[in-house]
Amino acid sequence: MTAYRSGGLQVRHVAEAGAPYRAIRVEKLTPIIGAEIGGVDLSRPLAPVQVEEIGRALAENLVIFFREQDLAPAQHIAFGRLFGDLHLHPAAPHVEGLPELMIIRADRDSRRANGEDWHSDVSCDAEPPMGSILRIDECPDEGGDTLFASMYAAYDALSERMKAYLDGLQAVHDGENVYRGAYANFGVQDKAAYPRAEHPVVRTHPVTGRKALYVNRIFTTRILGLPREEGDALLAFLLAHAESPLWQCRFRWRKNSMAFWDNRCAQHRAMWDYWPKTRSGFRVTVKGEKPA
Ligand code: SIN
């Protein structure tokens, strides 16, 4: 049996992939990405087998969803800590006194909503977050869905020639244009500078060992080591390719729904199609490692 470690999470993924679940229910949304998890109340202490199986369900499905989870802020934070140390967002507002609890909110007065284009959270960090755990406590009856896409599937679908061409390429991920001024309506003062990092265009997931495409429309600004026009054309192709509906799922929120996604192999995009209604919740984000 091969065991992998990622943050606080230990997953025996290779030997147990496809093994039955004993402590949770897992219902796949598509064969490629997404699963709804049942049989678990995240407001109560979890048994080690439940934590291990939630981690395995995440590794196998890239994003997992929970319904009817009425968690207090401390319970949401405690659930995140089961999977590693928590990441603090470089720009977004958080609940007063709880920097780990990022506020996600759009309403009648908003000029933007979080995650309105395809991205992997905070990929501009030198060590971008491993996972994000969003709980929604107010949402419209229709609209405000979140779309998720598998970057394993996006990579696998490339030709062998393209995979060889991408091997070893690095790209710039820049938070400056994304974050400057973005949270002024929450009263957040801009910082002097925002993170900027260089990451491989294809990364290997530390838990599953699979390769995933790692460029996204919000943060990736250029591919290094190529003439500018060639790099820009390649990036434009990769971004469009990553967003194919062939490897997407779409989640419809209800009050007290939660989603836990793996930023290392999935991208997501939130739909702001519900103005002037309100959608709000909180996100806990788990630290990750330098992409390899
Ligand atoms: C985000 O974390 O990017 C926002 C996702 C969402 O609001 O659905």
PDB file of N, CA, C and O in Angstrom, residues 131-176:
ATOM      1  N   GLY A 131      -6.736  23.305  -0.435  1.00  0.00           N
ATOM      2  CA  GLY A 131      -8.181  23.136  -0.578  1.00  0.00           C
ATOM      3  C   GLY A 131      -8.942  24.307  -0.002  1.00  0.00           C
ATOM      4  O   GLY A 131      -8.420  25.063   0.827  1.00  0.00           O
ATOM      5  N   SER A 132     -10.182  24.444  -0.442  1.00  0.00           N
ATOM      6  CA  SER A 132     -11.057  25.503   0.060  1.00  0.00           C
ATOM      7  C   SER A 132     -12.377  24.868   0.454  1.00  0.00           C
ATOM      8  O   SER A 132     -12.878  23.975  -0.238  1.00  0.00           O
ATOM      9  N   ILE A 133     -12.928  25.353   1.562  1.00  0.00           N
ATOM     10  CA  ILE A 133     -14.167  24.773   2.101  1.00  0.00           C
ATOM     11  C   ILE A 133     -15.161  25.915   2.269  1.00  0.00           C
ATOM     12  O   ILE A 133     -15.023  26.748   3.168  1.00  0.00           O
ATOM     13  N   LEU A 134     -16.118  25.970   1.368  1.00  0.00           N
ATOM     14  CA  LEU A 134     -17.088  27.070   1.353  1.00  0.00           C
ATOM     15  C   LEU A 134     -18.430  26.576   1.879  1.00  0.00           C
ATOM     16  O   LEU A 134     -18.926  25.532   1.464  1.00  0.00           O
ATOM     17  N   ARG A 135     -18.988  27.354   2.807  1.00  0.00           N
ATOM     18  CA  ARG A 135     -20.334  27.067   3.313  1.00  0.00           C
ATOM     19  C   ARG A 135     -21.198  28.283   2.991  1.00  0.00           C
ATOM     20  O   ARG A 135     -20.811  29.422   3.264  1.00  0.00           O
ATOM     21  N   ILE A 136     -22.343  28.031   2.392  1.00  0.00           N
ATOM     22  CA  ILE A 136     -23.242  29.132   2.014  1.00  0.00           C
ATOM     23  C   ILE A 136     -24.405  29.163   3.011  1.00  0.00           C
ATOM     24  O   ILE A 136     -25.039  28.131   3.266  1.00  0.00           O
ATOM     25  N   ASP A 137     -24.644  30.352   3.576  1.00  0.00           N
ATOM     26  CA  ASP A 137     -25.769  30.399   4.521  1.00  0.00           C
ATOM     27  C   ASP A 137     -26.924  31.265   4.040  1.00  0.00           C
ATOM     28  O   ASP A 137     -27.961  31.334   4.695  1.00  0.00           O
ATOM     29  N   GLU A 138     -26.739  31.894   2.883  1.00  0.00           N
ATOM     30  CA  GLU A 138     -27.881  32.585   2.261  1.00  0.00           C
ATOM     31  C   GLU A 138     -27.678  32.544   0.758  1.00  0.00           C
ATOM     32  O   GLU A 138     -26.589  32.888   0.265  1.00  0.00           O
ATOM     33  N   CYS A 139     -28.685  32.095   0.027  1.00  0.00           N
ATOM     34  CA  CYS A 139     -28.538  32.079  -1.437  1.00  0.00           C
ATOM     35  C   CYS A 139     -29.906  32.252  -2.077  1.00  0.00           C
ATOM     36  O   CYS A 139     -30.945  31.970  -1.464  1.00  0.00           O
ATOM     37  N   PRO A 140     -29.893  32.719  -3.322  1.00  0.00           N
ATOM     38  CA  PRO A 140     -31.171  32.881  -4.026  1.00  0.00           C
ATOM     39  C   PRO A 140     -31.770  31.512  -4.347  1.00  0.00           C
ATOM     40  O   PRO A 140     -31.060  30.504  -4.353  1.00  0.00           O
ATOM     41  N   ASP A 141     -33.075  31.482  -4.625  1.00  0.00           N
ATOM     42  CA  ASP A 141     -33.710  30.205  -4.991  1.00  0.00           C
ATOM     43  C   ASP A 141     -33.120  29.663  -6.280  1.00  0.00           C
ATOM     44  O   ASP A 141     -32.974  28.460  -6.444  1.00  0.00           O
ATOM     45  N   GLU A 142     -32.819  30.563  -7.216  1.00  0.00           N
ATOM     46  CA  GLU A 142     -32.171  30.140  -8.465  1.00  0.00           C
ATOM     47  C   GLU A 142     -30.929  30.988  -8.656  1.00  0.00           C
ATOM     48  O   GLU A 142     -30.912  32.159  -8.312  1.00  0.00           O
ATOM     49  N   GLY A 143     -29.928  30.407  -9.286  1.00  0.00           N
ATOM     50  CA  GLY A 143     -28.707  31.143  -9.607  1.00  0.00           C
ATOM     51  C   GLY A 143     -27.668  31.022  -8.515  1.00  0.00           C
ATOM     52  O   GLY A 143     -27.897  30.439  -7.455  1.00  0.00           O
ATOM     53  N   GLY A 144     -26.477  31.563  -8.809  1.00  0.00           N
ATOM     54  CA  GLY A 144     -25.374  31.512  -7.856  1.00  0.00           C
ATOM     55  C   GLY A 144     -24.692  30.158  -7.789  1.00  0.00           C
ATOM     56  O   GLY A 144     -23.998  29.852  -6.820  1.00  0.00           O
ATOM     57  N   ASP A 145     -24.875  29.333  -8.829  1.00  0.00           N
ATOM     58  CA  ASP A 145     -24.195  28.028  -8.859  1.00  0.00           C
ATOM     59  C   ASP A 145     -22.683  28.237  -8.934  1.00  0.00           C
ATOM     60  O   ASP A 145     -22.204  29.295  -9.354  1.00  0.00           O
ATOM     61  N   THR A 146     -21.951  27.191  -8.575  1.00  0.00           N
ATOM     62  CA  THR A 146     -20.504  27.185  -8.813  1.00  0.00           C
ATOM     63  C   THR A 146     -20.162  26.030  -9.750  1.00  0.00           C
ATOM     64  O   THR A 146     -20.675  24.920  -9.586  1.00  0.00           O
ATOM     65  N   LEU A 147     -19.313  26.336 -10.740  1.00  0.00           N
ATOM     66  CA  LEU A 147     -18.859  25.333 -11.709  1.00  0.00           C
ATOM     67  C   LEU A 147     -17.448  24.893 -11.317  1.00  0.00           C
ATOM     68  O   LEU A 147     -16.641  25.723 -10.873  1.00  0.00           O
ATOM     69  N   PHE A 148     -17.164  23.616 -11.504  1.00  0.00           N
ATOM     70  CA  PHE A 148     -15.836  23.074 -11.204  1.00  0.00           C
ATOM     71  C   PHE A 148     -15.342  22.305 -12.426  1.00  0.00           C
ATOM     72  O   PHE A 148     -16.138  21.693 -13.148  1.00  0.00           O
ATOM     73  N   ALA A 149     -14.034  22.327 -12.647  1.00  0.00           N
ATOM     74  CA  ALA A 149     -13.467  21.632 -13.813  1.00  0.00           C
ATOM     75  C   ALA A 149     -12.220  20.855 -13.395  1.00  0.00           C
ATOM     76  O   ALA A 149     -11.407  21.345 -12.592  1.00  0.00           O
ATOM     77  N   SER A 150     -12.080  19.655 -13.934  1.00  0.00           N
ATOM     78  CA  SER A 150     -10.941  18.783 -13.607  1.00  0.00           C
ATOM     79  C   SER A 150      -9.733  19.140 -14.456  1.00  0.00           C
ATOM     80  O   SER A 150      -9.766  19.020 -15.690  1.00  0.00           O
ATOM     81  N   MET A 151      -8.659  19.523 -13.789  1.00  0.00           N
ATOM     82  CA  MET A 151      -7.429  19.821 -14.529  1.00  0.00           C
ATOM     83  C   MET A 151      -6.621  18.559 -14.809  1.00  0.00           C
ATOM     84  O   MET A 151      -5.687  18.582 -15.599  1.00  0.00           O
ATOM     85  N   TYR A 152      -6.970  17.432 -14.184  1.00  0.00           N
ATOM     86  CA  TYR A 152      -6.407  16.141 -14.609  1.00  0.00           C
ATOM     87  C   TYR A 152      -6.944  15.824 -16.008  1.00  0.00           C
ATOM     88  O   TYR A 152      -6.208  15.445 -16.906  1.00  0.00           O
ATOM     89  N   ALA A 153      -8.277  15.932 -16.139  1.00  0.00           N
ATOM     90  CA  ALA A 153      -8.905  15.580 -17.417  1.00  0.00           C
ATOM     91  C   ALA A 153      -8.422  16.522 -18.519  1.00  0.00           C
ATOM     92  O   ALA A 153      -8.194  16.098 -19.656  1.00  0.00           O
ATOM     93  N   ALA A 154      -8.262  17.809 -18.155  1.00  0.00           N
ATOM     94  CA  ALA A 154      -7.777  18.771 -19.155  1.00  0.00           C
ATOM     95  C   ALA A 154      -6.383  18.370 -19.619  1.00  0.00           C
ATOM     96  O   ALA A 154      -6.069  18.412 -20.814  1.00  0.00           O
ATOM     97  N   TYR A 155      -5.536  17.979 -18.673  1.00  0.00           N
ATOM     98  CA  TYR A 155      -4.170  17.560 -19.051  1.00  0.00           C
ATOM     99  C   TYR A 155      -4.219  16.268 -19.869  1.00  0.00           C
ATOM    100  O   TYR A 155      -3.588  16.171 -20.929  1.00  0.00           O
ATOM    101  N   ASP A 156      -4.967  15.291 -19.385  1.00  0.00           N
ATOM    102  CA  ASP A 156      -5.013  13.982 -20.064  1.00  0.00           C
ATOM    103  C   ASP A 156      -5.474  14.125 -21.519  1.00  0.00           C
ATOM    104  O   ASP A 156      -5.074  13.344 -22.374  1.00  0.00           O
ATOM    105  N   ALA A 157      -6.340  15.101 -21.782  1.00  0.00           N
ATOM    106  CA  ALA A 157      -6.913  15.245 -23.128  1.00  0.00           C
ATOM    107  C   ALA A 157      -5.947  15.903 -24.125  1.00  0.00           C
ATOM    108  O   ALA A 157      -6.239  15.954 -25.316  1.00  0.00           O
ATOM    109  N   LEU A 158      -4.831  16.425 -23.636  1.00  0.00           N
ATOM    110  CA  LEU A 158      -3.861  17.039 -24.558  1.00  0.00           C
ATOM    111  C   LEU A 158      -3.135  15.959 -25.358  1.00  0.00           C
ATOM    112  O   LEU A 158      -2.985  14.815 -24.891  1.00  0.00           O
ATOM    113  N   SER A 159      -2.652  16.324 -26.523  1.00  0.00           N
ATOM    114  CA  SER A 159      -1.871  15.373 -27.337  1.00  0.00           C
ATOM    115  C   SER A 159      -0.532  15.099 -26.643  1.00  0.00           C
ATOM    116  O   SER A 159      -0.052  15.916 -25.833  1.00  0.00           O
ATOM    117  N   GLU A 160       0.080  13.975 -26.983  1.00  0.00           N
ATOM    118  CA  GLU A 160       1.394  13.666 -26.412  1.00  0.00           C
ATOM    119  C   GLU A 160       2.413  14.727 -26.830  1.00  0.00           C
ATOM    120  O   GLU A 160       3.316  15.067 -26.069  1.00  0.00           O
ATOM    121  N   ARG A 161       2.273  15.273 -28.028  1.00  0.00           N
ATOM    122  CA  ARG A 161       3.187  16.335 -28.485  1.00  0.00           C
ATOM    123  C   ARG A 161       3.046  17.582 -27.607  1.00  0.00           C
ATOM    124  O   ARG A 161       4.033  18.205 -27.234  1.00  0.00           O
ATOM    125  N   MET A 162       1.799  17.946 -27.315  1.00  0.00           N
ATOM    126  CA  MET A 162       1.588  19.130 -26.470  1.00  0.00           C
ATOM    127  C   MET A 162       2.104  18.873 -25.055  1.00  0.00           C
ATOM    128  O   MET A 162       2.724  19.744 -24.433  1.00  0.00           O
ATOM    129  N   LYS A 163       1.865  17.667 -24.523  1.00  0.00           N
ATOM    130  CA  LYS A 163       2.370  17.358 -23.171  1.00  0.00           C
ATOM    131  C   LYS A 163       3.895  17.497 -23.130  1.00  0.00           C
ATOM    132  O   LYS A 163       4.450  18.042 -22.169  1.00  0.00           O
ATOM    133  N   ALA A 164       4.561  17.013 -24.180  1.00  0.00           N
ATOM    134  CA  ALA A 164       6.025  17.108 -24.211  1.00  0.00           C
ATOM    135  C   ALA A 164       6.461  18.573 -24.288  1.00  0.00           C
ATOM    136  O   ALA A 164       7.428  18.994 -23.641  1.00  0.00           O
ATOM    137  N   TYR A 165       5.725  19.386 -25.047  1.00  0.00           N
ATOM    138  CA  TYR A 165       6.052  20.808 -25.198  1.00  0.00           C
ATOM    139  C   TYR A 165       5.889  21.548 -23.856  1.00  0.00           C
ATOM    140  O   TYR A 165       6.694  22.419 -23.494  1.00  0.00           O
ATOM    141  N   LEU A 166       4.860  21.183 -23.099  1.00  0.00           N
ATOM    142  CA  LEU A 166       4.584  21.879 -21.826  1.00  0.00           C
ATOM    143  C   LEU A 166       5.549  21.463 -20.725  1.00  0.00           C
ATOM    144  O   LEU A 166       5.733  22.196 -19.742  1.00  0.00           O
ATOM    145  N   ASP A 167       6.151  20.290 -20.891  1.00  0.00           N
ATOM    146  CA  ASP A 167       7.010  19.743 -19.839  1.00  0.00           C
ATOM    147  C   ASP A 167       8.115  20.753 -19.477  1.00  0.00           C
ATOM    148  O   ASP A 167       8.873  21.173 -20.349  1.00  0.00           O
ATOM    149  N   GLY A 168       8.174  21.146 -18.219  1.00  0.00           N
ATOM    150  CA  GLY A 168       9.229  22.050 -17.758  1.00  0.00           C
ATOM    151  C   GLY A 168       8.905  23.534 -17.900  1.00  0.00           C
ATOM    152  O   GLY A 168       9.651  24.373 -17.395  1.00  0.00           O
ATOM    153  N   LEU A 169       7.811  23.891 -18.573  1.00  0.00           N
ATOM    154  CA  LEU A 169       7.466  25.318 -18.708  1.00  0.00           C
ATOM    155  C   LEU A 169       6.924  25.869 -17.384  1.00  0.00           C
ATOM    156  O   LEU A 169       6.220  25.173 -16.645  1.00  0.00           O
ATOM    157  N   GLN A 170       7.229  27.123 -17.130  1.00  0.00           N
ATOM    158  CA  GLN A 170       6.752  27.821 -15.931  1.00  0.00           C
ATOM    159  C   GLN A 170       5.880  28.998 -16.360  1.00  0.00           C
ATOM    160  O   GLN A 170       6.093  29.567 -17.437  1.00  0.00           O
ATOM    161  N   ALA A 171       4.957  29.370 -15.496  1.00  0.00           N
ATOM    162  CA  ALA A 171       4.094  30.520 -15.793  1.00  0.00           C
ATOM    163  C   ALA A 171       4.042  31.456 -14.594  1.00  0.00           C
ATOM    164  O   ALA A 171       4.226  31.034 -13.447  1.00  0.00           O
ATOM    165  N   VAL A 172       3.764  32.725 -14.883  1.00  0.00           N
ATOM    166  CA  VAL A 172       3.615  33.740 -13.830  1.00  0.00           C
ATOM    167  C   VAL A 172       2.157  33.786 -13.382  1.00  0.00           C
ATOM    168  O   VAL A 172       1.238  33.829 -14.215  1.00  0.00           O
ATOM    169  N   HIS A 173       1.950  33.789 -12.059  1.00  0.00           N
ATOM    170  CA  HIS A 173       0.617  33.970 -11.462  1.00  0.00           C
ATOM    171  C   HIS A 173       0.705  35.236 -10.611  1.00  0.00           C
ATOM    172  O   HIS A 173       1.511  35.312  -9.692  1.00  0.00           O
ATOM    173  N   ASP A 174      -0.123  36.229 -10.927  1.00  0.00           N
ATOM    174  CA  ASP A 174       0.028  37.554 -10.308  1.00  0.00           C
ATOM    175  C   ASP A 174      -1.270  37.996  -9.639  1.00  0.00           C
ATOM    176  O   ASP A 174      -2.332  38.013 -10.285  1.00  0.00           O
ATOM    177  N   GLY A 175      -1.173  38.365  -8.356  1.00  0.00           N
ATOM    178  CA  GLY A 175      -2.364  38.791  -7.621  1.00  0.00           C
ATOM    179  C   GLY A 175      -2.660  40.280  -7.740  1.00  0.00           C
ATOM    180  O   GLY A 175      -3.737  40.733  -7.346  1.00  0.00           O
ATOM    181  N   GLU A 176      -1.719  41.045  -8.294  1.00  0.00           N
ATOM    182  CA  GLU A 176      -1.831  42.511  -8.263  1.00  0.00           C
ATOM    183  C   GLU A 176      -3.125  43.021  -8.927  1.00  0.00           C
ATOM    184  O   GLU A 176      -3.911  43.729  -8.306  1.00  0.00           O
TER     185      GLU A 176
END
